[in-house]
Amino acid sequence: MSLTNTNKHIVITAYSREEFQTTLKKQVPVGSIIGLVPTMGALHEGHASLVRTAKQTSDFVIVTVFVNPTQFTNLDDLSNYPKTEEKDIELLKKIGCDLVFFPKINDIYPDDYQFPGIDLGFLDQTMEGELRPGHFQGVCQVVYRLFQLTHPTKAYFGLKDFQQVSVIQFMVDYFQLPIKIIPCETSRNNKGLALSSRNLRLTEEQKKEALVLYKTLSESKSNAIKLTPSEVKSLAEECIRKSTLKLEYVEIVNPITLENLTNEWCAHARMCIVAYAGDVRLIDNMEIRE
Ligand code: AMP
């Protein structure tokens, strides 16, 4: 464990389960509201916004940095995942969190550990679930384990990964975990591009082209006042097909069941889009009906 005090904030770092648990015992008074922000590192302003929200609404904020192998369906993606530990700590010192935990693989998955498993039903058969089989089982496995280790009162997840938030809320309900899931708005740059560590791989030209996602979502929100979901979806597909991006899918879904909407709207209907700029897979979504 090390204590660091530069700029404004002290951030305690822990690199093993033992260090982490000793720190928790020492630093966190009984009855504190513990806020957890799980991440895979390579932190950017999107992650920072989650940490800020956590700070405002919890007494003790834990950030975990763990690149979880079980949620990757492409091994190249896993081995190429950026590792920027020092920069991550610097960013957290600027924002201020209480404890950052970099667990080792054995801390998360000791030999005797078994995830109980969960049937996610349709949540795992549509969009990211359908295209990346096993991904959400891996996400549930790691988040369940992080919950076991950190005992959070609240856990903060970005709506940028909208389907992930739905899956985690389902898991919490399924296992009746006493944890409040706090969905946090997507952070965007000043032009509307959703922040992501993948944006580093975009050329300046591709960054401009990628704005078509935000434009499509915003136009769909206006169209949703007067058209059916199917009509809005067709226009959105057309808009992206006219651009240089390669469309993977556009769906308009019920925000809880993720069922596709066709003729009728429901409250808080969500449009989810995935498209490629070159070989960079971009994901975005927006609530298009109140
Ligand atoms: P990751 O490190 O990619 O696993 O992301 C960790 C958390 O940060 C997840 O809950 C993401 O949804 C969230 N996140 C990533 N990018 C953004 C963003 N642009 N705005 C808000 N949350 C984000």
Short mmCIF file of C-alpha atoms and ligand atoms in Angstrom, two decimals:
data_model
loop_
_atom_site.label_atom_id
_atom_site.label_comp_id
_atom_site.label_asym_id
_atom_site.label_seq_id
_atom_site.Cartn_x
_atom_site.Cartn_y
_atom_site.Cartn_z
CA MET A 1 0.00 0.00 0.00
CA SER A 2 1.26 3.51 -0.67
CA LEU A 3 0.04 6.95 0.29
CA THR A 4 0.54 9.65 -2.31
CA ASN A 5 -0.06 13.34 -1.82
CA THR A 6 0.50 15.56 -4.83
CA ASN A 7 -1.68 18.32 -6.27
CA LYS A 8 -4.78 18.22 -4.13
CA HIS A 9 -5.82 14.71 -3.21
CA ILE A 10 -4.51 11.73 -1.37
CA VAL A 11 -5.22 8.51 -3.19
CA ILE A 12 -4.46 5.20 -1.54
CA THR A 13 -3.37 2.49 -3.94
CA ALA A 14 -3.69 -1.22 -3.27
CA TYR A 15 -2.17 -3.93 -5.46
CA SER A 16 -3.40 -7.06 -3.74
CA ARG A 17 -6.52 -8.29 -2.04
CA GLU A 18 -4.75 -8.27 1.35
CA GLU A 19 -3.63 -4.63 0.99
CA PHE A 20 -7.06 -3.68 -0.20
CA GLN A 21 -8.90 -5.33 2.66
CA THR A 22 -6.52 -3.99 5.30
CA THR A 23 -7.06 -0.48 3.94
CA LEU A 24 -10.83 -0.86 3.94
CA LYS A 25 -10.79 -1.98 7.58
CA LYS A 26 -8.54 0.91 8.62
CA GLN A 27 -10.03 3.73 6.59
CA VAL A 28 -13.75 3.15 6.35
CA PRO A 29 -15.89 3.82 9.43
CA VAL A 30 -18.77 1.40 9.95
CA GLY A 31 -21.94 2.71 8.33
CA SER A 32 -20.15 4.65 5.56
CA ILE A 33 -21.69 4.78 2.12
CA ILE A 34 -19.16 3.00 -0.07
CA GLY A 35 -19.25 3.95 -3.76
CA LEU A 36 -17.63 1.63 -6.30
CA VAL A 37 -16.53 2.63 -9.80
CA PRO A 38 -15.34 -0.48 -11.69
CA THR A 39 -13.09 0.22 -14.69
CA MET A 40 -10.58 -1.47 -16.95
CA GLY A 41 -8.17 1.45 -16.72
CA ALA A 42 -6.90 3.71 -19.52
CA LEU A 43 -8.98 6.28 -17.70
CA HIS A 44 -10.39 9.32 -19.48
CA GLU A 45 -12.86 12.07 -18.76
CA GLY A 46 -15.78 9.61 -19.14
CA HIS A 47 -14.48 7.56 -16.21
CA ALA A 48 -13.70 10.78 -14.35
CA SER A 49 -17.34 11.84 -14.56
CA LEU A 50 -18.36 8.60 -12.83
CA VAL A 51 -15.82 9.20 -10.07
CA ARG A 52 -17.08 12.76 -9.58
CA THR A 53 -20.67 11.55 -9.28
CA ALA A 54 -19.53 8.88 -6.83
CA LYS A 55 -17.73 11.49 -4.73
CA GLN A 56 -20.85 13.62 -4.53
CA THR A 57 -23.06 10.78 -3.40
CA SER A 58 -20.85 8.42 -1.36
CA ASP A 59 -18.62 8.73 1.71
CA PHE A 60 -15.78 6.54 0.49
CA VAL A 61 -15.03 6.04 -3.22
CA ILE A 62 -13.25 2.96 -4.54
CA VAL A 63 -12.08 2.75 -8.14
CA THR A 64 -11.04 -0.67 -9.40
CA VAL A 65 -8.79 -1.15 -12.41
CA PHE A 66 -8.90 -4.66 -13.79
CA VAL A 67 -8.82 -5.80 -17.41
CA ASN A 68 -11.13 -8.76 -17.12
CA PRO A 69 -10.11 -11.54 -19.51
CA THR A 70 -13.43 -13.39 -19.25
CA GLN A 71 -15.42 -10.64 -20.97
CA PHE A 72 -13.25 -10.45 -24.09
CA THR A 73 -14.49 -12.38 -27.09
CA ASN A 74 -11.47 -11.34 -29.18
CA LEU A 75 -8.07 -12.28 -27.75
CA ASP A 76 -6.27 -9.58 -29.78
CA ASP A 77 -8.47 -6.95 -28.12
CA LEU A 78 -7.45 -8.34 -24.74
CA SER A 79 -3.72 -8.36 -25.44
CA ASN A 80 -3.87 -4.89 -27.06
CA TYR A 81 -5.90 -3.34 -24.25
CA PRO A 82 -4.06 -0.15 -23.20
CA LYS A 83 -2.38 -0.19 -19.76
CA THR A 84 -1.70 3.30 -18.39
CA GLU A 85 -1.48 2.69 -14.66
CA GLU A 86 0.62 5.76 -13.76
CA LYS A 87 -1.53 8.11 -15.80
CA ASP A 88 -4.64 6.57 -14.26
CA ILE A 89 -3.33 7.29 -10.76
CA GLU A 90 -2.43 10.85 -11.78
CA LEU A 91 -5.95 11.46 -13.09
CA LEU A 92 -7.49 10.03 -9.93
CA LYS A 93 -5.26 12.26 -7.80
CA LYS A 94 -6.59 15.26 -9.67
CA ILE A 95 -10.22 14.30 -9.25
CA GLY A 96 -9.80 12.66 -5.86
CA CYS A 97 -11.01 9.20 -4.98
CA ASP A 98 -10.24 7.41 -1.72
CA LEU A 99 -8.83 4.09 -2.83
CA VAL A 100 -7.77 2.64 -6.15
CA PHE A 101 -7.45 -1.13 -6.34
CA PHE A 102 -5.40 -2.88 -9.04
CA PRO A 103 -6.20 -6.51 -8.29
CA LYS A 104 -4.18 -9.39 -9.66
CA ILE A 105 -5.92 -12.12 -11.59
CA ASN A 106 -5.72 -14.45 -8.54
CA ASP A 107 -7.40 -11.84 -6.35
CA ILE A 108 -10.38 -11.87 -8.68
CA TYR A 109 -10.38 -15.51 -9.68
CA PRO A 110 -8.73 -17.62 -6.95
CA ASP A 111 -8.62 -21.34 -7.73
CA ASP A 112 -11.54 -22.15 -5.45
CA TYR A 113 -13.77 -19.33 -6.72
CA GLN A 114 -16.91 -20.15 -8.66
CA PHE A 115 -19.34 -17.65 -10.10
CA PRO A 116 -22.87 -19.00 -9.51
CA GLY A 117 -23.84 -18.17 -13.13
CA ILE A 118 -26.91 -16.30 -14.27
CA ASP A 119 -29.45 -16.77 -17.04
CA LEU A 120 -29.73 -13.31 -18.59
CA GLY A 121 -32.42 -14.43 -21.05
CA PHE A 122 -33.13 -12.00 -23.85
CA LEU A 123 -30.74 -9.37 -22.42
CA ASP A 124 -27.93 -11.64 -23.59
CA GLN A 125 -29.48 -12.55 -26.96
CA THR A 126 -29.73 -9.12 -28.50
CA MET A 127 -27.27 -6.47 -29.71
CA GLU A 128 -23.93 -6.87 -27.84
CA GLY A 129 -25.08 -10.17 -26.33
CA GLU A 130 -25.87 -11.66 -29.72
CA LEU A 131 -22.72 -10.32 -31.40
CA ARG A 132 -20.32 -11.10 -28.53
CA PRO A 133 -21.41 -14.46 -27.06
CA GLY A 134 -20.15 -14.89 -23.49
CA HIS A 135 -19.33 -11.21 -23.05
CA PHE A 136 -22.07 -10.43 -20.54
CA GLN A 137 -21.47 -13.65 -18.58
CA GLY A 138 -17.89 -12.40 -18.20
CA VAL A 139 -19.09 -8.94 -17.18
CA CYS A 140 -21.45 -10.41 -14.56
CA GLN A 141 -18.73 -12.73 -13.29
CA VAL A 142 -16.25 -9.91 -12.68
CA VAL A 143 -18.76 -7.39 -11.33
CA TYR A 144 -20.23 -9.99 -8.95
CA ARG A 145 -16.74 -10.73 -7.68
CA LEU A 146 -15.87 -7.03 -7.33
CA PHE A 147 -19.07 -6.57 -5.34
CA GLN A 148 -18.02 -9.47 -3.08
CA LEU A 149 -14.62 -7.90 -2.45
CA THR A 150 -15.68 -4.27 -2.03
CA HIS A 151 -19.16 -4.48 -0.43
CA PRO A 152 -20.35 -1.26 -2.04
CA THR A 153 -23.51 0.56 -1.03
CA LYS A 154 -23.69 2.05 -4.52
CA ALA A 155 -22.01 1.16 -7.81
CA TYR A 156 -21.63 3.58 -10.69
CA PHE A 157 -21.84 2.55 -14.34
CA GLY A 158 -21.81 4.60 -17.54
CA LEU A 159 -24.86 4.73 -19.77
CA LYS A 160 -22.40 4.78 -22.66
CA ASP A 161 -22.60 0.99 -22.21
CA PHE A 162 -26.36 1.01 -21.93
CA GLN A 163 -26.91 -2.74 -22.33
CA GLN A 164 -24.28 -3.39 -19.66
CA VAL A 165 -26.21 -1.23 -17.18
CA SER A 166 -29.40 -3.21 -17.95
CA VAL A 167 -27.53 -6.50 -17.44
CA ILE A 168 -26.01 -5.39 -14.13
CA GLN A 169 -29.30 -4.10 -12.79
CA PHE A 170 -30.83 -7.47 -13.75
CA MET A 171 -28.04 -9.31 -11.92
CA VAL A 172 -28.48 -7.21 -8.77
CA ASP A 173 -32.23 -7.94 -8.78
CA TYR A 174 -31.65 -11.63 -9.58
CA PHE A 175 -29.27 -12.20 -6.65
CA GLN A 176 -31.09 -9.63 -4.50
CA LEU A 177 -27.84 -7.83 -3.80
CA PRO A 178 -28.18 -4.86 -1.42
CA ILE A 179 -26.45 -2.50 -3.86
CA LYS A 180 -27.87 0.55 -5.59
CA ILE A 181 -26.84 0.81 -9.24
CA ILE A 182 -26.32 4.42 -10.31
CA PRO A 183 -26.40 4.91 -14.08
CA CYS A 184 -24.32 7.93 -15.17
CA GLU A 185 -24.82 10.00 -18.31
CA THR A 186 -22.46 9.57 -21.25
CA SER A 187 -19.63 12.12 -21.35
CA ARG A 188 -19.08 13.58 -24.81
CA ASN A 189 -16.58 15.97 -26.33
CA ASN A 190 -17.82 19.45 -27.19
CA LYS A 191 -19.02 18.23 -30.59
CA GLY A 192 -20.95 15.25 -29.24
CA LEU A 193 -18.54 12.34 -29.75
CA ALA A 194 -18.91 9.90 -26.83
CA LEU A 195 -15.60 9.63 -24.98
CA SER A 196 -13.88 6.27 -25.22
CA SER A 197 -10.33 4.92 -24.98
CA ARG A 198 -10.87 3.70 -28.57
CA ASN A 199 -11.08 7.30 -29.80
CA LEU A 200 -7.27 7.43 -29.50
CA ARG A 201 -7.18 5.12 -32.51
CA LEU A 202 -9.26 7.49 -34.67
CA THR A 203 -7.61 9.87 -37.15
CA GLU A 204 -8.75 13.51 -37.07
CA GLU A 205 -10.83 12.80 -40.17
CA GLN A 206 -12.43 9.73 -38.58
CA LYS A 207 -13.24 11.75 -35.45
CA LYS A 208 -15.24 14.13 -37.63
CA GLU A 209 -16.95 11.24 -39.42
CA ALA A 210 -17.79 9.60 -36.10
CA LEU A 211 -19.97 12.60 -35.21
CA VAL A 212 -22.62 11.12 -37.47
CA LEU A 213 -23.54 8.85 -34.54
CA TYR A 214 -24.49 11.76 -32.29
CA LYS A 215 -26.19 13.54 -35.20
CA THR A 216 -28.25 10.43 -35.99
CA LEU A 217 -29.24 9.96 -32.34
CA SER A 218 -30.23 13.62 -31.97
CA GLU A 219 -32.24 13.63 -35.21
CA SER A 220 -33.92 10.39 -34.19
CA LYS A 221 -34.97 12.03 -30.95
CA SER A 222 -36.76 14.78 -32.94
CA ASN A 223 -38.23 12.23 -35.36
CA ALA A 224 -39.53 10.14 -32.46
CA ILE A 225 -42.10 12.83 -31.69
CA LYS A 226 -43.88 12.29 -35.01
CA LEU A 227 -42.91 8.88 -36.42
CA THR A 228 -43.18 5.22 -35.36
CA PRO A 229 -40.09 3.40 -34.02
CA SER A 230 -39.71 1.47 -37.33
CA GLU A 231 -39.80 4.68 -39.33
CA VAL A 232 -37.28 6.37 -37.02
CA LYS A 233 -35.00 3.34 -37.26
CA SER A 234 -35.11 3.32 -41.10
CA LEU A 235 -34.17 7.00 -41.27
CA ALA A 236 -31.33 6.44 -38.80
CA GLU A 237 -29.98 3.53 -40.84
CA GLU A 238 -30.14 5.65 -43.98
CA CYS A 239 -28.28 8.50 -42.28
CA ILE A 240 -25.41 6.23 -41.22
CA ARG A 241 -25.28 4.36 -44.53
CA LYS A 242 -24.85 7.70 -46.32
CA SER A 243 -21.76 8.40 -44.19
CA THR A 244 -18.35 6.74 -44.36
CA LEU A 245 -19.08 4.68 -41.24
CA LYS A 246 -19.89 0.99 -41.62
CA LEU A 247 -23.12 0.28 -39.80
CA GLU A 248 -23.34 -2.82 -37.60
CA TYR A 249 -26.75 -2.19 -36.05
CA VAL A 250 -29.32 0.36 -35.04
CA GLU A 251 -32.02 -0.75 -32.61
CA ILE A 252 -34.77 1.06 -30.76
CA VAL A 253 -35.46 -0.79 -27.55
CA ASN A 254 -37.48 -0.91 -24.39
CA PRO A 255 -34.94 0.31 -21.78
CA ILE A 256 -35.62 -2.52 -19.33
CA THR A 257 -36.38 -5.62 -21.41
CA LEU A 258 -34.35 -4.49 -24.46
CA GLU A 259 -37.18 -5.81 -26.69
CA ASN A 260 -37.20 -4.09 -30.08
CA LEU A 261 -39.88 -1.48 -30.59
CA THR A 262 -41.59 -1.37 -33.96
CA ASN A 263 -45.07 0.21 -33.98
CA GLU A 264 -45.58 1.50 -30.44
CA TRP A 265 -43.37 3.67 -28.26
CA CYS A 266 -42.72 3.01 -24.59
CA ALA A 267 -41.43 5.46 -21.98
CA HIS A 268 -37.67 6.13 -22.12
CA ALA A 269 -37.24 4.23 -25.41
CA ARG A 270 -33.56 4.01 -26.28
CA MET A 271 -31.78 4.02 -29.62
CA CYS A 272 -28.55 1.98 -29.63
CA ILE A 273 -26.05 2.18 -32.50
CA VAL A 274 -22.83 0.40 -33.36
CA ALA A 275 -20.77 1.39 -36.40
CA TYR A 276 -17.16 1.14 -37.52
CA ALA A 277 -14.87 4.02 -38.43
CA GLY A 278 -12.11 2.10 -40.20
CA ASP A 279 -11.45 -0.81 -37.84
CA VAL A 280 -12.55 1.07 -34.72
CA ARG A 281 -15.88 -0.14 -33.35
CA LEU A 282 -17.92 2.77 -32.03
CA ILE A 283 -20.88 2.31 -29.70
CA ASP A 284 -23.39 4.96 -28.68
CA ASN A 285 -26.99 5.36 -27.55
CA MET A 286 -29.53 7.93 -26.45
CA GLU A 287 -32.95 8.07 -24.85
CA ILE A 288 -35.12 9.21 -27.76
CA ARG A 289 -38.53 9.33 -26.00
CA GLU A 290 -39.24 10.66 -22.53
P1 AMP B 1 -14.40 0.54 -18.99
O1 AMP B 1 -13.11 0.95 -18.39
O2 AMP B 1 -14.47 0.73 -20.48
O3 AMP B 1 -14.86 -0.83 -18.55
O4 AMP B 1 -15.48 1.55 -18.42
C1 AMP B 1 -15.66 1.69 -17.04
C2 AMP B 1 -16.93 2.45 -16.80
O5 AMP B 1 -16.83 3.75 -17.39
C3 AMP B 1 -18.16 1.77 -17.43
O6 AMP B 1 -19.25 1.87 -16.51
C4 AMP B 1 -18.38 2.60 -18.67
O7 AMP B 1 -19.74 2.59 -19.09
C5 AMP B 1 -17.98 3.98 -18.17
N1 AMP B 1 -17.67 4.88 -19.29
C6 AMP B 1 -16.81 4.69 -20.31
N2 AMP B 1 -16.86 5.72 -21.17
C7 AMP B 1 -17.78 6.58 -20.71
C8 AMP B 1 -18.32 7.83 -21.14
N3 AMP B 1 -17.90 8.42 -22.27
N4 AMP B 1 -19.26 8.42 -20.39
C9 AMP B 1 -19.71 7.86 -19.24
N5 AMP B 1 -19.25 6.66 -18.77
C10 AMP B 1 -18.31 6.04 -19.49
#
